[in-house]
Amino acid sequence: MDRHSHTYRHSYPYLIDSGTPLTYDPIYKDKKHPSVTVTKKRSVDDLEEADLRGKRVLVRVELNDSSEIPATAPTIQYLINHRARVILCGHLGGHGDEVTPSSLRDVTPVLSQVIGTTVVMASGCIGEEVEEMVAALQDGDIVLLENVRMYKEEVENGHCFAEKLASLADLYVNDAFQTTSLAHTSTLGVTKFLRPAVAGLTMKKELDYLVGVASHPSRPFAAIVGGSKLSSKWELIEALLDKVDILLLGGEMIFTFYKAQGCSVGSSLVEEHMFDLAMSILKKAKDKKVELIIPNDVLISRLNTRDTEIKQVSVHSIPNGWRGVDIGSCTIYMYACHLAVAKTILWIGAMGASNISIGTEAVAKLLAELSDKGATTVVAEGVSIASLERLGVADKMSHISRGGVTTTALLQGSSLPSLLALDDAV
């Protein structure tokens, strides 16, 4: 029996015994956590009907991946239901000199099907022809502007381009959460000319969950962080140590922690330049009285061979020529024990190597069960939404963030210029 007094099903270590009441450890209640100040933003559903009816609304949407298109529907449908004239603006590729932006023409029929009404395609983003098309819009009509990244001024946040783009509309809605870290024309520049400038419904949901997790989670608050490299996650881990009660680490980055402490990890992925930082994280967790959990067993495979044999071993028993690729069943059981008391759980990053999904799937099933028991579960960057859907647990999660690195930046307290530019809530 562990310190939280739980009983678990040993045949399926990621399943919590439904008949066992969970015990809240009072140490969490007494812990001091720095507050995170994130200004609440005004959203499109805060506007009066008179603000929308007959008005031309420039809406920045996320179209860079076909899986993201359905997320645009709630805001667009809300606007057309309120008889607004909708001007959609988005991008597809084209961020960087080596990337050629693609036309959004093929996106138009997909959008029309998702929204349930006809979307017409413009030949560009600015110019006389576009202005005439926008002027001809009737209440409830929708036009999709061409890929905004076909204009070099977009990434440069050009003043003249911003003014011309903004002149098409009466107000602005940003529903592309992933782009809020970018100081581009369609995400930042137009806000200098358009007011109101508010968040869309999809962005509102992202902010409600992520700001809630960062600022005022129900406790105990647990975070699960995975990934291959500590160098890409250390800032997030440092930030979370100021917020969480329990921190569980997984993914290939765990071997850097073990190697930093003098343990042999065979041929596992290790970042030697991160040793001092790894030790600093361990110390900070102890100083902050955060329960830091690192796997005690792992799955390993042979290095640089066609042999697909997988073994489960203790983290202290990885032979040379073998590489750690995933968390083991004992670790999954240990995760279940610690997460059982959590009221809020944040999960960022896969538990294994890119071609190994055993640990990630086990954690997904665990979080689905804990969601059913009332925990708030937020899944973010690094965990495949497709894999959650394949397992049939995506709809079990309280929220699945599509923000990618923007989600991580928000949780770390990094500046998101295009988010800051939106109107503050009254």
Coordinates of N, CA, C and O in Angstrom, one line a residue, residues 35-99:
S35 N 1.1 32.7 -8.9 CA 0.0 32.9 -9.8 C 0.5 33.2 -11.1 O 1.6 33.8 -11.3
V36 N -0.3 32.9 -12.2 CA 0.1 33.2 -13.5 C -1.0 34.2 -14.0 O -2.1 34.0 -14.1
T37 N -0.5 35.4 -14.4 CA -1.4 36.5 -14.8 C -1.5 36.4 -16.3 O -0.6 36.7 -17.1
V38 N -2.7 36.0 -16.8 CA -3.0 36.0 -18.2 C -4.3 36.8 -18.4 O -5.4 36.4 -17.9
T39 N -4.3 37.9 -19.1 CA -5.4 38.7 -19.3 C -6.5 38.0 -20.1 O -6.2 37.5 -21.2
K40 N -7.7 37.9 -19.6 CA -8.8 37.3 -20.3 C -9.2 38.1 -21.6 O -9.2 39.4 -21.5
K41 N -9.3 37.5 -22.7 CA -9.6 38.1 -23.9 C -11.1 38.1 -24.3 O -11.8 37.1 -24.0
R42 N -11.5 39.1 -24.9 CA -12.9 39.2 -25.4 C -13.0 38.2 -26.6 O -12.1 38.1 -27.4
S43 N -14.2 37.6 -26.7 CA -14.4 36.6 -27.8 C -15.6 37.1 -28.6 O -16.4 37.9 -28.2
V44 N -15.8 36.4 -29.7 CA -16.8 36.8 -30.7 C -18.2 36.7 -30.1 O -19.1 37.5 -30.4
D45 N -18.4 35.8 -29.2 CA -19.8 35.6 -28.6 C -20.0 36.7 -27.5 O -21.1 36.7 -26.9
D46 N -19.0 37.5 -27.2 CA -19.2 38.6 -26.3 C -19.8 39.9 -27.0 O -20.3 40.8 -26.4
L47 N -19.8 39.8 -28.3 CA -20.3 40.9 -29.1 C -21.8 41.0 -29.2 O -22.4 39.9 -29.2
E48 N -22.4 42.2 -29.3 CA -23.8 42.3 -29.5 C -24.2 41.9 -30.9 O -23.4 42.0 -31.8
E49 N -25.4 41.5 -31.1 CA -25.9 41.1 -32.4 C -25.7 42.3 -33.4 O -25.4 42.1 -34.5
A50 N -25.9 43.5 -32.9 CA -25.8 44.7 -33.8 C -24.4 44.9 -34.2 O -24.1 45.5 -35.2
D51 N -23.4 44.3 -33.5 CA -22.0 44.4 -33.9 C -21.7 43.5 -35.1 O -20.6 43.7 -35.7
L52 N -22.5 42.6 -35.3 CA -22.3 41.6 -36.4 C -23.2 41.6 -37.6 O -22.7 41.4 -38.7
R53 N -24.4 41.9 -37.4 CA -25.4 41.9 -38.5 C -25.0 42.9 -39.6 O -24.9 44.1 -39.3
G54 N -24.8 42.3 -40.8 CA -24.5 43.2 -41.9 C -23.0 43.7 -41.9 O -22.6 44.4 -42.9
K55 N -22.2 43.3 -40.9 CA -20.9 43.8 -40.9 C -19.9 42.8 -41.6 O -20.1 41.6 -41.6
R56 N -18.9 43.4 -42.1 CA -17.8 42.6 -42.8 C -16.8 42.2 -41.7 O -16.2 43.1 -41.1
V57 N -16.6 40.9 -41.6 CA -15.8 40.4 -40.5 C -14.6 39.6 -41.1 O -14.8 38.6 -41.8
L58 N -13.4 40.1 -40.9 CA -12.2 39.4 -41.3 C -11.8 38.3 -40.2 O -11.6 38.7 -39.1
V59 N -11.8 37.1 -40.7 CA -11.6 36.0 -39.7 C -10.3 35.2 -40.1 O -10.2 34.7 -41.2
R60 N -9.3 35.3 -39.2 CA -8.1 34.5 -39.4 C -8.4 33.1 -38.9 O -8.7 32.8 -37.7
V61 N -8.3 32.1 -39.8 CA -8.5 30.7 -39.5 C -7.3 29.9 -39.8 O -6.4 30.3 -40.5
E62 N -7.3 28.7 -39.3 CA -6.2 27.7 -39.4 C -6.6 26.7 -40.5 O -7.5 25.9 -40.4
L63 N -5.9 26.8 -41.7 CA -6.1 25.9 -42.8 C -4.9 25.1 -43.2 O -4.9 24.5 -44.3
N64 N -3.9 25.1 -42.4 CA -2.6 24.6 -42.8 C -2.6 23.0 -42.8 O -1.6 22.4 -43.3
D65 N -3.6 22.4 -42.3 CA -3.7 21.0 -42.2 C -5.2 20.7 -42.3 O -6.1 21.3 -41.7
S66 N -5.5 19.7 -43.2 CA -6.9 19.3 -43.4 C -7.7 18.9 -42.1 O -8.9 19.1 -42.0
S67 N -6.9 18.4 -41.2 CA -7.5 18.0 -39.9 C -8.0 19.1 -39.1 O -8.8 19.0 -38.1
E68 N -7.4 20.3 -39.4 CA -7.8 21.5 -38.6 C -9.0 22.3 -39.1 O -9.6 23.1 -38.4
I69 N -9.4 22.0 -40.3 CA -10.5 22.7 -41.0 C -11.8 22.6 -40.2 O -12.5 23.6 -40.0
P70 N -12.2 21.4 -39.7 CA -13.4 21.3 -38.9 C -13.5 22.2 -37.7 O -14.5 22.7 -37.2
A71 N -12.3 22.5 -37.1 CA -12.2 23.4 -35.9 C -12.6 24.9 -36.3 O -12.9 25.6 -35.4
T72 N -12.6 25.2 -37.6 CA -13.0 26.5 -38.0 C -14.5 26.7 -38.0 O -15.0 27.8 -38.0
A73 N -15.3 25.6 -38.0 CA -16.7 25.7 -38.3 C -17.5 26.4 -37.2 O -18.4 27.2 -37.5
P74 N -17.3 26.2 -35.9 CA -18.1 26.9 -34.9 C -18.2 28.4 -35.0 O -19.2 29.0 -35.0
T75 N -17.0 29.0 -35.2 CA -16.9 30.5 -35.3 C -17.6 31.0 -36.6 O -18.4 31.9 -36.6
I76 N -17.3 30.3 -37.7 CA -17.9 30.7 -39.0 C -19.4 30.5 -38.9 O -20.2 31.4 -39.4
Q77 N -19.9 29.4 -38.4 CA -21.4 29.2 -38.3 C -22.0 30.2 -37.4 O -23.1 30.7 -37.6
Y78 N -21.3 30.6 -36.3 CA -21.8 31.6 -35.4 C -22.0 32.9 -36.1 O -23.0 33.6 -35.9
L79 N -21.0 33.3 -36.9 CA -21.1 34.6 -37.6 C -22.2 34.6 -38.7 O -22.9 35.6 -38.8
I80 N -22.3 33.5 -39.4 CA -23.3 33.6 -40.5 C -24.7 33.5 -39.9 O -25.7 34.0 -40.4
N81 N -24.8 32.8 -38.7 CA -26.1 32.8 -38.0 C -26.5 34.1 -37.5 O -27.7 34.4 -37.3
H82 N -25.5 35.0 -37.3 CA -25.8 36.4 -36.8 C -25.7 37.4 -38.0 O -25.6 38.6 -37.8
R83 N -25.8 36.8 -39.2 CA -26.0 37.6 -40.5 C -24.8 38.5 -40.7 O -24.9 39.5 -41.3
A84 N -23.6 38.0 -40.3 CA -22.4 38.8 -40.7 C -22.0 38.4 -42.1 O -22.4 37.4 -42.7
R85 N -21.1 39.2 -42.7 CA -20.5 38.9 -44.0 C -19.0 38.5 -43.7 O -18.2 39.3 -43.3
V86 N -18.8 37.2 -44.0 CA -17.5 36.6 -43.5 C -16.4 36.6 -44.6 O -16.6 36.1 -45.7
I87 N -15.3 37.1 -44.2 CA -14.1 37.1 -45.0 C -13.0 36.3 -44.4 O -12.4 36.7 -43.4
L88 N -12.8 35.1 -44.9 CA -11.8 34.2 -44.3 C -10.4 34.4 -44.8 O -10.2 34.6 -46.0
C89 N -9.5 34.3 -43.9 CA -8.1 34.6 -44.3 C -7.2 33.5 -43.6 O -7.4 33.2 -42.4
G90 N -6.4 32.8 -44.4 CA -5.5 31.8 -43.8 C -4.3 31.5 -44.7 O -4.1 32.2 -45.7
H91 N -3.6 30.5 -44.3 CA -2.4 30.2 -45.1 C -2.3 28.6 -45.2 O -2.9 27.9 -44.5
L92 N -1.4 28.3 -46.2 CA -1.1 26.9 -46.4 C 0.4 26.8 -46.8 O 0.7 27.2 -48.0
G93 N 1.3 26.4 -45.9 CA 2.7 26.4 -46.2 C 3.3 27.8 -46.3 O 2.6 28.8 -45.9
G94 N 4.5 27.8 -46.8 CA 5.1 29.1 -47.2 C 5.7 30.0 -46.1 O 5.7 31.2 -46.2
H95 N 6.1 29.3 -45.0 CA 6.8 30.1 -43.9 C 8.3 29.8 -44.0 O 8.7 28.9 -43.4
G96 N 9.0 30.6 -44.7 CA 10.4 30.4 -44.8 C 10.8 30.5 -46.3 O 10.0 30.2 -47.2
D97 N 12.0 30.8 -46.6 CA 12.4 31.0 -48.0 C 12.3 29.7 -48.8 O 12.1 29.8 -50.0
E98 N 12.5 28.6 -48.2 CA 12.6 27.3 -48.9 C 11.2 26.7 -49.1 O 11.0 25.7 -49.8
V99 N 10.1 27.3 -48.6 CA 8.8 26.8 -48.7 C 7.9 27.6 -49.6 O 7.8 28.8 -49.4

